Amino acid sequence: MDIPSTDTASQPPPAPAARSATRLGDRIFLGLSRGSGLLLLVIMAAIAVFLTVRAGHALAQDHGNFFTTFEWNANANPPVFGIAVLAFGTVASSLIAMVIAVPVAIGIALFISHYAPRRLAAPLSYVIDLLAAVPSIVYGLWGALFLVPQLGGLYSWFDDFFGWTGILSYQGGAARSLFTIGILLAIMILPIVTSVSREVFLQVPKAHEEAALALGATRWEVVRTAVLPFGRSGVISASMLGLGRALGETMAVATVLSPSFTIAKSLLDPGGGTFAQNIASSFKESGEIGKDALIASGLVLFVLTLLVNGAARMIIARRKEYTA
């Protein structure tokens, strides 16, 4: 008679209990997380539907070409309004801000994370984070009362050396131009780009940096070969966050830039406007059609922001596929 073996060493261990599927807390957390994601999609869809419906009411009564008209007179009879000047001003000022702010922000982030001593890096990080919390109206007042009067001399210097290009020619007068707005927006988005980039650079594996140092690399070569490639996706994300704020900034732009529906011949001459500035300055005095027209311009800004964020996501995804 065969006796069953009592050796359990060769027997597979019992499967662990699926605690994640049975715990009440896990199920609640899963439901809340999923519900939060769906709620966000519903809110975005509701905003898009609202903007589209109100924009449709305005465009049905527009007697011009909404995308190419250089005029905004939505309260007239018949109403005429267009976003040509607003689109140019929004994109131009945001690009100027990005060109100025992103290299400076990357340099500050690298200095804090890899060059500055700890006693200096900590307070400097605190100051950068504090700048991100300054209200937009404070930046606007500072720009109107201090920055605008100080830029006349700089613009004259630009005109002396680069006026032949036509883009940086200066005819004098108040420096309330798209270039001034670009400088102000660059100062405003600098803390955001710097803070995110700094945190990304601090996440670089120490083994990568130590390996580069062991091969005889200098500190700059370590940054160039190990830190920047690792943090490229994070820097792109930080830049897109800054660009999103620059595209939609309202009060600072409205405080500094005078409303105008003429595209200036130079970036240093007064003229132009942005979507957010026009909405803020014109909404109170607009009638029903005028408000719908402003909402139509807001829809364009909404789509523009979505396209920018979508492009950033595509760049990051391709970068991950390339490095995988």
PDB file of C-alpha atoms in Angstrom:
ATOM      1  CA  MET A   1       0.000   0.000   0.000  1.00  0.00           C
ATOM      2  CA  ASP A   2       1.410   3.302  -1.097  1.00  0.00           C
ATOM      3  CA  ILE A   3       1.685   5.959   1.597  1.00  0.00           C
ATOM      4  CA  PRO A   4       1.085   9.523   0.367  1.00  0.00           C
ATOM      5  CA  SER A   5       4.207  11.603   0.488  1.00  0.00           C
ATOM      6  CA  THR A   6       4.307  14.281   3.160  1.00  0.00           C
ATOM      7  CA  ASP A   7       7.132  16.203   1.485  1.00  0.00           C
ATOM      8  CA  THR A   8       5.834  19.682   0.838  1.00  0.00           C
ATOM      9  CA  ALA A   9       9.111  21.150  -0.320  1.00  0.00           C
ATOM     10  CA  SER A  10       8.367  20.369  -3.963  1.00  0.00           C
ATOM     11  CA  GLN A  11       4.819  21.645  -3.792  1.00  0.00           C
ATOM     12  CA  PRO A  12       4.172  25.188  -5.112  1.00  0.00           C
ATOM     13  CA  PRO A  13       3.389  27.765  -2.457  1.00  0.00           C
ATOM     14  CA  PRO A  14      -0.226  28.792  -2.144  1.00  0.00           C
ATOM     15  CA  ALA A  15      -1.243  31.760  -4.278  1.00  0.00           C
ATOM     16  CA  PRO A  16      -1.333  35.036  -2.327  1.00  0.00           C
ATOM     17  CA  ALA A  17      -4.754  36.338  -1.533  1.00  0.00           C
ATOM     18  CA  ALA A  18      -5.944  39.022  -3.883  1.00  0.00           C
ATOM     19  CA  ARG A  19      -6.137  41.603  -1.138  1.00  0.00           C
ATOM     20  CA  SER A  20      -6.112  44.526  -3.589  1.00  0.00           C
ATOM     21  CA  ALA A  21      -9.367  43.300  -5.091  1.00  0.00           C
ATOM     22  CA  THR A  22     -11.101  42.685  -1.748  1.00  0.00           C
ATOM     23  CA  ARG A  23     -10.066  45.572   0.456  1.00  0.00           C
ATOM     24  CA  LEU A  24     -12.782  48.164   0.796  1.00  0.00           C
ATOM     25  CA  GLY A  25     -10.301  51.052   0.907  1.00  0.00           C
ATOM     26  CA  ASP A  26      -8.714  49.997  -2.385  1.00  0.00           C
ATOM     27  CA  ARG A  27     -12.079  49.772  -4.110  1.00  0.00           C
ATOM     28  CA  ILE A  28     -13.075  53.199  -2.809  1.00  0.00           C
ATOM     29  CA  PHE A  29      -9.784  54.727  -3.915  1.00  0.00           C
ATOM     30  CA  LEU A  30     -10.083  53.131  -7.354  1.00  0.00           C
ATOM     31  CA  GLY A  31     -13.597  54.472  -7.740  1.00  0.00           C
ATOM     32  CA  LEU A  32     -12.638  57.969  -6.643  1.00  0.00           C
ATOM     33  CA  SER A  33      -9.641  58.047  -8.981  1.00  0.00           C
ATOM     34  CA  ARG A  34     -11.653  56.820 -11.931  1.00  0.00           C
ATOM     35  CA  GLY A  35     -14.489  59.198 -11.127  1.00  0.00           C
ATOM     36  CA  SER A  36     -12.089  62.151 -10.888  1.00  0.00           C
ATOM     37  CA  GLY A  37     -10.701  61.374 -14.328  1.00  0.00           C
ATOM     38  CA  LEU A  38     -14.150  61.046 -15.851  1.00  0.00           C
ATOM     39  CA  LEU A  39     -15.304  64.251 -14.134  1.00  0.00           C
ATOM     40  CA  LEU A  40     -12.375  66.127 -15.644  1.00  0.00           C
ATOM     41  CA  LEU A  41     -13.307  64.881 -19.114  1.00  0.00           C
ATOM     42  CA  VAL A  42     -16.935  65.893 -18.554  1.00  0.00           C
ATOM     43  CA  ILE A  43     -15.913  69.399 -17.454  1.00  0.00           C
ATOM     44  CA  MET A  44     -13.656  69.826 -20.483  1.00  0.00           C
ATOM     45  CA  ALA A  45     -16.405  68.619 -22.788  1.00  0.00           C
ATOM     46  CA  ALA A  46     -18.940  70.958 -21.156  1.00  0.00           C
ATOM     47  CA  ILE A  47     -16.595  73.931 -21.619  1.00  0.00           C
ATOM     48  CA  ALA A  48     -16.013  73.016 -25.261  1.00  0.00           C
ATOM     49  CA  VAL A  49     -19.756  72.669 -25.934  1.00  0.00           C
ATOM     50  CA  PHE A  50     -20.556  75.983 -24.235  1.00  0.00           C
ATOM     51  CA  LEU A  51     -17.874  77.849 -26.168  1.00  0.00           C
ATOM     52  CA  THR A  52     -18.893  76.245 -29.459  1.00  0.00           C
ATOM     53  CA  VAL A  53     -22.594  77.053 -29.059  1.00  0.00           C
ATOM     54  CA  ARG A  54     -22.030  80.681 -28.093  1.00  0.00           C
ATOM     55  CA  ALA A  55     -19.376  81.107 -30.781  1.00  0.00           C
ATOM     56  CA  GLY A  56     -21.807  79.748 -33.354  1.00  0.00           C
ATOM     57  CA  HIS A  57     -24.346  82.442 -32.424  1.00  0.00           C
ATOM     58  CA  ALA A  58     -21.735  85.145 -32.985  1.00  0.00           C
ATOM     59  CA  LEU A  59     -20.304  83.788 -36.226  1.00  0.00           C
ATOM     60  CA  ALA A  60     -23.794  83.484 -37.710  1.00  0.00           C
ATOM     61  CA  GLN A  61     -24.173  87.287 -37.458  1.00  0.00           C
ATOM     62  CA  ASP A  62     -20.612  88.290 -38.363  1.00  0.00           C
ATOM     63  CA  HIS A  63     -20.382  90.353 -41.558  1.00  0.00           C
ATOM     64  CA  GLY A  64     -16.633  89.883 -41.975  1.00  0.00           C
ATOM     65  CA  ASN A  65     -14.123  87.062 -42.025  1.00  0.00           C
ATOM     66  CA  PHE A  66     -13.582  86.018 -38.433  1.00  0.00           C
ATOM     67  CA  PHE A  67     -10.014  84.813 -39.006  1.00  0.00           C
ATOM     68  CA  THR A  68      -8.683  87.588 -41.244  1.00  0.00           C
ATOM     69  CA  THR A  69     -10.551  90.770 -40.243  1.00  0.00           C
ATOM     70  CA  PHE A  70      -8.401  93.516 -38.645  1.00  0.00           C
ATOM     71  CA  GLU A  71     -11.326  95.096 -36.796  1.00  0.00           C
ATOM     72  CA  TRP A  72     -13.381  94.513 -33.669  1.00  0.00           C
ATOM     73  CA  ASN A  73     -16.712  96.313 -33.630  1.00  0.00           C
ATOM     74  CA  ALA A  74     -19.132  93.697 -32.382  1.00  0.00           C
ATOM     75  CA  ASN A  75     -21.624  96.280 -31.064  1.00  0.00           C
ATOM     76  CA  ALA A  76     -22.117  97.883 -34.483  1.00  0.00           C
ATOM     77  CA  ASN A  77     -25.022  97.197 -36.783  1.00  0.00           C
ATOM     78  CA  PRO A  78     -24.100  95.015 -38.601  1.00  0.00           C
ATOM     79  CA  PRO A  79     -21.408  93.609 -36.279  1.00  0.00           C
ATOM     80  CA  VAL A  80     -17.886  93.135 -37.658  1.00  0.00           C
ATOM     81  CA  PHE A  81     -15.144  91.427 -35.699  1.00  0.00           C
ATOM     82  CA  GLY A  82     -12.049  89.367 -36.396  1.00  0.00           C
ATOM     83  CA  ILE A  83      -9.124  87.780 -34.559  1.00  0.00           C
ATOM     84  CA  ALA A  84      -6.240  88.435 -36.975  1.00  0.00           C
ATOM     85  CA  VAL A  85      -4.602  91.017 -34.703  1.00  0.00           C
ATOM     86  CA  LEU A  86      -5.376  89.071 -31.532  1.00  0.00           C
ATOM     87  CA  ALA A  87      -3.935  85.814 -32.877  1.00  0.00           C
ATOM     88  CA  PHE A  88      -0.747  87.527 -33.995  1.00  0.00           C
ATOM     89  CA  GLY A  89      -0.309  89.371 -30.694  1.00  0.00           C
ATOM     90  CA  THR A  90      -0.971  86.277 -28.576  1.00  0.00           C
ATOM     91  CA  VAL A  91       1.423  84.036 -30.484  1.00  0.00           C
ATOM     92  CA  ALA A  92       4.145  86.690 -30.918  1.00  0.00           C
ATOM     93  CA  SER A  93       4.240  87.758 -27.258  1.00  0.00           C
ATOM     94  CA  SER A  94       4.183  84.148 -26.051  1.00  0.00           C
ATOM     95  CA  LEU A  95       7.034  83.128 -28.353  1.00  0.00           C
ATOM     96  CA  ILE A  96       9.103  86.121 -27.207  1.00  0.00           C
ATOM     97  CA  ALA A  97       8.478  85.086 -23.602  1.00  0.00           C
ATOM     98  CA  MET A  98       9.538  81.505 -24.322  1.00  0.00           C
ATOM     99  CA  VAL A  99      12.722  82.540 -26.120  1.00  0.00           C
ATOM    100  CA  ILE A 100      13.736  84.708 -23.170  1.00  0.00           C
ATOM    101  CA  ALA A 101      12.524  82.596 -20.246  1.00  0.00           C
ATOM    102  CA  VAL A 102      13.351  78.976 -21.123  1.00  0.00           C
ATOM    103  CA  PRO A 103      17.170  79.284 -21.472  1.00  0.00           C
ATOM    104  CA  VAL A 104      17.367  81.408 -18.318  1.00  0.00           C
ATOM    105  CA  ALA A 105      15.129  78.991 -16.403  1.00  0.00           C
ATOM    106  CA  ILE A 106      17.217  75.982 -17.442  1.00  0.00           C
ATOM    107  CA  GLY A 107      20.389  77.785 -16.372  1.00  0.00           C
ATOM    108  CA  ILE A 108      18.924  78.681 -12.964  1.00  0.00           C
ATOM    109  CA  ALA A 109      17.638  75.119 -12.473  1.00  0.00           C
ATOM    110  CA  LEU A 110      21.053  73.648 -13.306  1.00  0.00           C
ATOM    111  CA  PHE A 111      22.770  76.103 -10.975  1.00  0.00           C
ATOM    112  CA  ILE A 112      20.467  75.232  -8.074  1.00  0.00           C
ATOM    113  CA  SER A 113      20.616  71.469  -8.622  1.00  0.00           C
ATOM    114  CA  HIS A 114      24.286  70.930  -9.563  1.00  0.00           C
ATOM    115  CA  TYR A 115      26.433  73.997  -8.931  1.00  0.00           C
ATOM    116  CA  ALA A 116      25.197  76.048  -5.981  1.00  0.00           C
ATOM    117  CA  PRO A 117      26.208  75.087  -2.420  1.00  0.00           C
ATOM    118  CA  ARG A 118      23.357  73.824  -0.303  1.00  0.00           C
ATOM    119  CA  ARG A 119      23.256  76.961   1.871  1.00  0.00           C
ATOM    120  CA  LEU A 120      22.637  79.036  -1.259  1.00  0.00           C
ATOM    121  CA  ALA A 121      20.474  76.562  -3.189  1.00  0.00           C
ATOM    122  CA  ALA A 122      17.803  76.290  -0.489  1.00  0.00           C
ATOM    123  CA  PRO A 123      16.982  80.021  -0.154  1.00  0.00           C
ATOM    124  CA  LEU A 124      17.276  80.526  -3.913  1.00  0.00           C
ATOM    125  CA  SER A 125      14.748  77.741  -4.501  1.00  0.00           C
ATOM    126  CA  TYR A 126      12.451  79.371  -1.954  1.00  0.00           C
ATOM    127  CA  VAL A 127      12.660  82.724  -3.738  1.00  0.00           C
ATOM    128  CA  ILE A 128      11.895  81.106  -7.114  1.00  0.00           C
ATOM    129  CA  ASP A 129       8.849  79.321  -5.678  1.00  0.00           C
ATOM    130  CA  LEU A 130       7.728  82.560  -4.044  1.00  0.00           C
ATOM    131  CA  LEU A 131       7.834  84.397  -7.379  1.00  0.00           C
ATOM    132  CA  ALA A 132       5.400  81.857  -8.817  1.00  0.00           C
ATOM    133  CA  ALA A 133       2.832  82.881  -6.185  1.00  0.00           C
ATOM    134  CA  VAL A 134       2.885  86.606  -7.010  1.00  0.00           C
ATOM    135  CA  PRO A 135      -0.533  87.666  -8.420  1.00  0.00           C
ATOM    136  CA  SER A 136      -0.747  88.678 -12.067  1.00  0.00           C
ATOM    137  CA  ILE A 137      -2.005  92.172 -11.265  1.00  0.00           C
ATOM    138  CA  VAL A 138       1.165  92.847  -9.244  1.00  0.00           C
ATOM    139  CA  TYR A 139       3.286  91.952 -12.258  1.00  0.00           C
ATOM    140  CA  GLY A 140       1.062  94.160 -14.387  1.00  0.00           C
ATOM    141  CA  LEU A 141       1.414  97.179 -12.107  1.00  0.00           C
ATOM    142  CA  TRP A 142       5.173  96.674 -11.900  1.00  0.00           C
ATOM    143  CA  GLY A 143       5.362  96.404 -15.672  1.00  0.00           C
ATOM    144  CA  ALA A 144       3.281  99.536 -16.280  1.00  0.00           C
ATOM    145  CA  LEU A 145       4.936 101.728 -13.645  1.00  0.00           C
ATOM    146  CA  PHE A 146       8.543 100.526 -13.798  1.00  0.00           C
ATOM    147  CA  LEU A 147       9.288  98.313 -16.784  1.00  0.00           C
ATOM    148  CA  VAL A 148       7.682 100.465 -19.489  1.00  0.00           C
ATOM    149  CA  PRO A 149       9.545 103.698 -18.551  1.00  0.00           C
ATOM    150  CA  GLN A 150      12.879 101.839 -18.350  1.00  0.00           C
ATOM    151  CA  LEU A 151      12.723 100.137 -21.744  1.00  0.00           C
ATOM    152  CA  GLY A 152      12.908 103.266 -23.895  1.00  0.00           C
ATOM    153  CA  GLY A 153      16.714 103.354 -23.754  1.00  0.00           C
ATOM    154  CA  LEU A 154      16.997  99.646 -24.552  1.00  0.00           C
ATOM    155  CA  TYR A 155      14.650  99.998 -27.516  1.00  0.00           C
ATOM    156  CA  SER A 156      16.697 102.939 -28.820  1.00  0.00           C
ATOM    157  CA  TRP A 157      19.796 100.742 -28.646  1.00  0.00           C
ATOM    158  CA  PHE A 158      17.948  98.001 -30.538  1.00  0.00           C
ATOM    159  CA  ASP A 159      16.969 100.538 -33.182  1.00  0.00           C
ATOM    160  CA  ASP A 160      20.573 101.736 -33.591  1.00  0.00           C
ATOM    161  CA  PHE A 161      21.999  98.263 -34.178  1.00  0.00           C
ATOM    162  CA  PHE A 162      19.053  96.169 -35.436  1.00  0.00           C
ATOM    163  CA  GLY A 163      16.631  98.744 -36.811  1.00  0.00           C
ATOM    164  CA  TRP A 164      17.637  97.801 -40.367  1.00  0.00           C
ATOM    165  CA  THR A 165      15.774  94.502 -39.897  1.00  0.00           C
ATOM    166  CA  GLY A 166      12.451  96.311 -39.553  1.00  0.00           C
ATOM    167  CA  ILE A 167      11.416  93.936 -36.764  1.00  0.00           C
ATOM    168  CA  LEU A 168      13.304  95.850 -34.052  1.00  0.00           C
ATOM    169  CA  SER A 169      12.942  99.405 -35.322  1.00  0.00           C
ATOM    170  CA  TYR A 170      11.759 101.940 -32.744  1.00  0.00           C
ATOM    171  CA  GLN A 171       9.995 105.220 -33.452  1.00  0.00           C
ATOM    172  CA  GLY A 172       9.995 106.514 -29.878  1.00  0.00           C
ATOM    173  CA  GLY A 173       7.090 107.009 -27.509  1.00  0.00           C
ATOM    174  CA  ALA A 174       5.822 104.775 -24.727  1.00  0.00           C
ATOM    175  CA  ALA A 175       7.273 101.268 -24.778  1.00  0.00           C
ATOM    176  CA  ARG A 176       3.866  99.577 -24.616  1.00  0.00           C
ATOM    177  CA  SER A 177       4.590  97.005 -27.285  1.00  0.00           C
ATOM    178  CA  LEU A 178       4.426  93.269 -27.847  1.00  0.00           C
ATOM    179  CA  PHE A 179       8.116  92.999 -27.003  1.00  0.00           C
ATOM    180  CA  THR A 180       7.437  94.603 -23.623  1.00  0.00           C
ATOM    181  CA  ILE A 181       4.631  92.116 -23.051  1.00  0.00           C
ATOM    182  CA  GLY A 182       6.987  89.305 -24.015  1.00  0.00           C
ATOM    183  CA  ILE A 183       9.546  90.440 -21.433  1.00  0.00           C
ATOM    184  CA  LEU A 184       6.870  90.711 -18.754  1.00  0.00           C
ATOM    185  CA  LEU A 185       5.457  87.277 -19.583  1.00  0.00           C
ATOM    186  CA  ALA A 186       8.971  85.829 -19.525  1.00  0.00           C
ATOM    187  CA  ILE A 187       9.415  87.083 -15.965  1.00  0.00           C
ATOM    188  CA  MET A 188       6.047  85.609 -15.021  1.00  0.00           C
ATOM    189  CA  ILE A 189       6.646  82.119 -16.437  1.00  0.00           C
ATOM    190  CA  LEU A 190      10.277  81.944 -15.302  1.00  0.00           C
ATOM    191  CA  PRO A 191       9.445  80.540 -11.804  1.00  0.00           C
ATOM    192  CA  ILE A 192       7.212  77.797 -13.249  1.00  0.00           C
ATOM    193  CA  VAL A 193       9.741  76.553 -15.790  1.00  0.00           C
ATOM    194  CA  THR A 194      12.579  76.827 -13.265  1.00  0.00           C
ATOM    195  CA  SER A 195      10.788  74.932 -10.486  1.00  0.00           C
ATOM    196  CA  VAL A 196       9.711  72.005 -12.662  1.00  0.00           C
ATOM    197  CA  SER A 197      13.093  71.770 -14.419  1.00  0.00           C
ATOM    198  CA  ARG A 198      14.922  71.869 -11.086  1.00  0.00           C
ATOM    199  CA  GLU A 199      12.911  68.941  -9.727  1.00  0.00           C
ATOM    200  CA  VAL A 200      13.554  66.968 -12.913  1.00  0.00           C
ATOM    201  CA  PHE A 201      17.303  67.586 -12.769  1.00  0.00           C
ATOM    202  CA  LEU A 202      17.379  66.465  -9.124  1.00  0.00           C
ATOM    203  CA  GLN A 203      15.914  63.100 -10.179  1.00  0.00           C
ATOM    204  CA  VAL A 204      18.881  62.206 -12.394  1.00  0.00           C
ATOM    205  CA  PRO A 205      20.318  58.861 -11.141  1.00  0.00           C
ATOM    206  CA  LYS A 206      23.489  59.462  -9.182  1.00  0.00           C
ATOM    207  CA  ALA A 207      25.015  56.391 -10.821  1.00  0.00           C
ATOM    208  CA  HIS A 208      24.907  58.127 -14.202  1.00  0.00           C
ATOM    209  CA  GLU A 209      26.700  61.195 -12.891  1.00  0.00           C
ATOM    210  CA  GLU A 210      29.268  59.170 -10.947  1.00  0.00           C
ATOM    211  CA  ALA A 211      29.975  57.020 -14.006  1.00  0.00           C
ATOM    212  CA  ALA A 212      30.646  60.121 -16.103  1.00  0.00           C
ATOM    213  CA  LEU A 213      32.920  61.538 -13.408  1.00  0.00           C
ATOM    214  CA  ALA A 214      34.779  58.238 -13.162  1.00  0.00           C
ATOM    215  CA  LEU A 215      35.512  58.460 -16.899  1.00  0.00           C
ATOM    216  CA  GLY A 216      37.141  61.842 -16.364  1.00  0.00           C
ATOM    217  CA  ALA A 217      34.268  64.105 -17.428  1.00  0.00           C
ATOM    218  CA  THR A 218      34.146  67.668 -16.186  1.00  0.00           C
ATOM    219  CA  ARG A 219      31.114  69.021 -14.382  1.00  0.00           C
ATOM    220  CA  TRP A 220      29.779  70.619 -17.568  1.00  0.00           C
ATOM    221  CA  GLU A 221      30.324  67.366 -19.486  1.00  0.00           C
ATOM    222  CA  VAL A 222      28.362  65.533 -16.802  1.00  0.00           C
ATOM    223  CA  VAL A 223      25.522  68.014 -17.224  1.00  0.00           C
ATOM    224  CA  ARG A 224      25.658  67.770 -21.010  1.00  0.00           C
ATOM    225  CA  THR A 225      25.882  63.985 -21.269  1.00  0.00           C
ATOM    226  CA  ALA A 226      23.884  62.778 -18.249  1.00  0.00           C
ATOM    227  CA  VAL A 227      21.666  65.502 -16.809  1.00  0.00           C
ATOM    228  CA  LEU A 228      20.231  67.256 -19.861  1.00  0.00           C
ATOM    229  CA  PRO A 229      19.368  64.081 -21.830  1.00  0.00           C
ATOM    230  CA  PHE A 230      17.641  62.609 -18.773  1.00  0.00           C
ATOM    231  CA  GLY A 231      15.647  65.782 -18.085  1.00  0.00           C
ATOM    232  CA  ARG A 232      14.745  66.695 -21.671  1.00  0.00           C
ATOM    233  CA  SER A 233      11.153  65.450 -21.424  1.00  0.00           C
ATOM    234  CA  GLY A 234      10.673  67.254 -18.115  1.00  0.00           C
ATOM    235  CA  VAL A 235      12.040  70.492 -19.531  1.00  0.00           C
ATOM    236  CA  ILE A 236       9.640  70.234 -22.468  1.00  0.00           C
ATOM    237  CA  SER A 237       6.738  69.699 -20.058  1.00  0.00           C
ATOM    238  CA  ALA A 238       7.843  72.670 -17.950  1.00  0.00           C
ATOM    239  CA  SER A 239       8.112  74.843 -21.059  1.00  0.00           C
ATOM    240  CA  MET A 240       4.617  73.887 -22.161  1.00  0.00           C
ATOM    241  CA  LEU A 241       3.261  74.798 -18.715  1.00  0.00           C
ATOM    242  CA  GLY A 242       4.902  78.184 -19.032  1.00  0.00           C
ATOM    243  CA  LEU A 243       3.599  78.617 -22.575  1.00  0.00           C
ATOM    244  CA  GLY A 244       0.091  77.800 -21.403  1.00  0.00           C
ATOM    245  CA  ARG A 245       0.248  80.591 -18.827  1.00  0.00           C
ATOM    246  CA  ALA A 246       1.730  83.006 -21.341  1.00  0.00           C
ATOM    247  CA  LEU A 247      -1.038  82.308 -23.869  1.00  0.00           C
ATOM    248  CA  GLY A 248      -3.821  82.889 -21.368  1.00  0.00           C
ATOM    249  CA  GLU A 249      -2.386  85.698 -19.236  1.00  0.00           C
ATOM    250  CA  THR A 250      -4.950  88.473 -18.803  1.00  0.00           C
ATOM    251  CA  MET A 251      -4.473  91.128 -16.135  1.00  0.00           C
ATOM    252  CA  ALA A 252      -0.762  91.779 -16.601  1.00  0.00           C
ATOM    253  CA  VAL A 253      -1.190  92.200 -20.355  1.00  0.00           C
ATOM    254  CA  ALA A 254      -4.314  94.358 -19.977  1.00  0.00           C
ATOM    255  CA  THR A 255      -2.499  96.626 -17.507  1.00  0.00           C
ATOM    256  CA  VAL A 256       0.505  97.262 -19.758  1.00  0.00           C
ATOM    257  CA  LEU A 257      -0.753  97.003 -23.341  1.00  0.00           C
ATOM    258  CA  SER A 258      -3.192  99.584 -24.700  1.00  0.00           C
ATOM    259  CA  PRO A 259      -6.037  98.034 -26.750  1.00  0.00           C
ATOM    260  CA  SER A 260      -5.369  98.352 -30.475  1.00  0.00           C
ATOM    261  CA  PHE A 261      -6.474  96.498 -33.579  1.00  0.00           C
ATOM    262  CA  THR A 262      -3.563  97.422 -35.779  1.00  0.00           C
ATOM    263  CA  ILE A 263      -0.523  95.214 -36.185  1.00  0.00           C
ATOM    264  CA  ALA A 264       2.559  97.320 -35.540  1.00  0.00           C
ATOM    265  CA  LYS A 265       5.277  97.342 -38.181  1.00  0.00           C
ATOM    266  CA  SER A 266       7.836  96.521 -35.489  1.00  0.00           C
ATOM    267  CA  LEU A 267       7.719  94.489 -32.294  1.00  0.00           C
ATOM    268  CA  LEU A 268       8.906  97.606 -30.454  1.00  0.00           C
ATOM    269  CA  ASP A 269       6.110  99.910 -31.627  1.00  0.00           C
ATOM    270  CA  PRO A 270       2.776 100.246 -29.812  1.00  0.00           C
ATOM    271  CA  GLY A 271      -0.041  98.182 -31.257  1.00  0.00           C
ATOM    272  CA  GLY A 272      -1.564  94.764 -31.215  1.00  0.00           C
ATOM    273  CA  GLY A 273      -3.410  92.841 -28.553  1.00  0.00           C
ATOM    274  CA  THR A 274      -4.061  89.348 -27.196  1.00  0.00           C
ATOM    275  CA  PHE A 275      -7.135  87.192 -26.811  1.00  0.00           C
ATOM    276  CA  ALA A 276      -7.243  87.384 -23.023  1.00  0.00           C
ATOM    277  CA  GLN A 277      -6.548  91.131 -22.932  1.00  0.00           C
ATOM    278  CA  ASN A 278      -9.340  91.876 -25.423  1.00  0.00           C
ATOM    279  CA  ILE A 279     -11.822  89.745 -23.488  1.00  0.00           C
ATOM    280  CA  ALA A 280     -10.957  91.445 -20.188  1.00  0.00           C
ATOM    281  CA  SER A 281     -11.112  94.989 -21.571  1.00  0.00           C
ATOM    282  CA  SER A 282     -14.199  94.599 -23.796  1.00  0.00           C
ATOM    283  CA  PHE A 283     -16.506  92.217 -21.929  1.00  0.00           C
ATOM    284  CA  LYS A 284     -18.164  94.780 -19.646  1.00  0.00           C
ATOM    285  CA  GLU A 285     -19.238  97.145 -22.421  1.00  0.00           C
ATOM    286  CA  SER A 286     -20.242  94.454 -24.903  1.00  0.00           C
ATOM    287  CA  GLY A 287     -23.814  93.583 -25.791  1.00  0.00           C
ATOM    288  CA  GLU A 288     -25.179  90.104 -26.324  1.00  0.00           C
ATOM    289  CA  ILE A 289     -23.586  89.671 -29.746  1.00  0.00           C
ATOM    290  CA  GLY A 290     -20.366  91.261 -28.510  1.00  0.00           C
ATOM    291  CA  LYS A 291     -20.123  88.802 -25.639  1.00  0.00           C
ATOM    292  CA  ASP A 292     -20.718  85.900 -28.003  1.00  0.00           C
ATOM    293  CA  ALA A 293     -17.956  87.281 -30.228  1.00  0.00           C
ATOM    294  CA  LEU A 294     -15.583  87.419 -27.279  1.00  0.00           C
ATOM    295  CA  ILE A 295     -16.522  83.848 -26.408  1.00  0.00           C
ATOM    296  CA  ALA A 296     -15.726  82.887 -30.009  1.00  0.00           C
ATOM    297  CA  SER A 297     -12.244  84.342 -29.577  1.00  0.00           C
ATOM    298  CA  GLY A 298     -11.989  82.426 -26.311  1.00  0.00           C
ATOM    299  CA  LEU A 299     -12.803  79.250 -28.212  1.00  0.00           C
ATOM    300  CA  VAL A 300      -9.867  79.911 -30.526  1.00  0.00           C
ATOM    301  CA  LEU A 301      -7.595  80.370 -27.506  1.00  0.00           C
ATOM    302  CA  PHE A 302      -9.006  77.164 -25.995  1.00  0.00           C
ATOM    303  CA  VAL A 303      -8.234  75.196 -29.168  1.00  0.00           C
ATOM    304  CA  LEU A 304      -4.787  76.789 -29.434  1.00  0.00           C
ATOM    305  CA  THR A 305      -3.939  75.732 -25.883  1.00  0.00           C
ATOM    306  CA  LEU A 306      -5.139  72.179 -26.545  1.00  0.00           C
ATOM    307  CA  LEU A 307      -2.995  71.983 -29.668  1.00  0.00           C
ATOM    308  CA  VAL A 308       0.070  73.199 -27.774  1.00  0.00           C
ATOM    309  CA  ASN A 309      -0.435  70.658 -24.990  1.00  0.00           C
ATOM    310  CA  GLY A 310      -1.114  67.894 -27.506  1.00  0.00           C
ATOM    311  CA  ALA A 311       2.068  68.717 -29.404  1.00  0.00           C
ATOM    312  CA  ALA A 312       4.040  68.615 -26.153  1.00  0.00           C
ATOM    313  CA  ARG A 313       2.612  65.200 -25.304  1.00  0.00           C
ATOM    314  CA  MET A 314       3.558  63.882 -28.743  1.00  0.00           C
ATOM    315  CA  ILE A 315       7.122  65.175 -28.386  1.00  0.00           C
ATOM    316  CA  ILE A 316       7.471  63.563 -24.953  1.00  0.00           C
ATOM    317  CA  ALA A 317       5.998  60.258 -26.167  1.00  0.00           C
ATOM    318  CA  ARG A 318       8.378  60.129 -29.135  1.00  0.00           C
ATOM    319  CA  ARG A 319      11.275  60.910 -26.854  1.00  0.00           C
ATOM    320  CA  LYS A 320      10.339  58.015 -24.575  1.00  0.00           C
ATOM    321  CA  GLU A 321      10.079  55.641 -27.539  1.00  0.00           C
ATOM    322  CA  TYR A 322      13.485  56.775 -28.757  1.00  0.00           C
ATOM    323  CA  THR A 323      15.162  56.233 -25.385  1.00  0.00           C
ATOM    324  CA  ALA A 324      13.387  52.953 -24.636  1.00  0.00           C
TER     325      ALA A 324
END
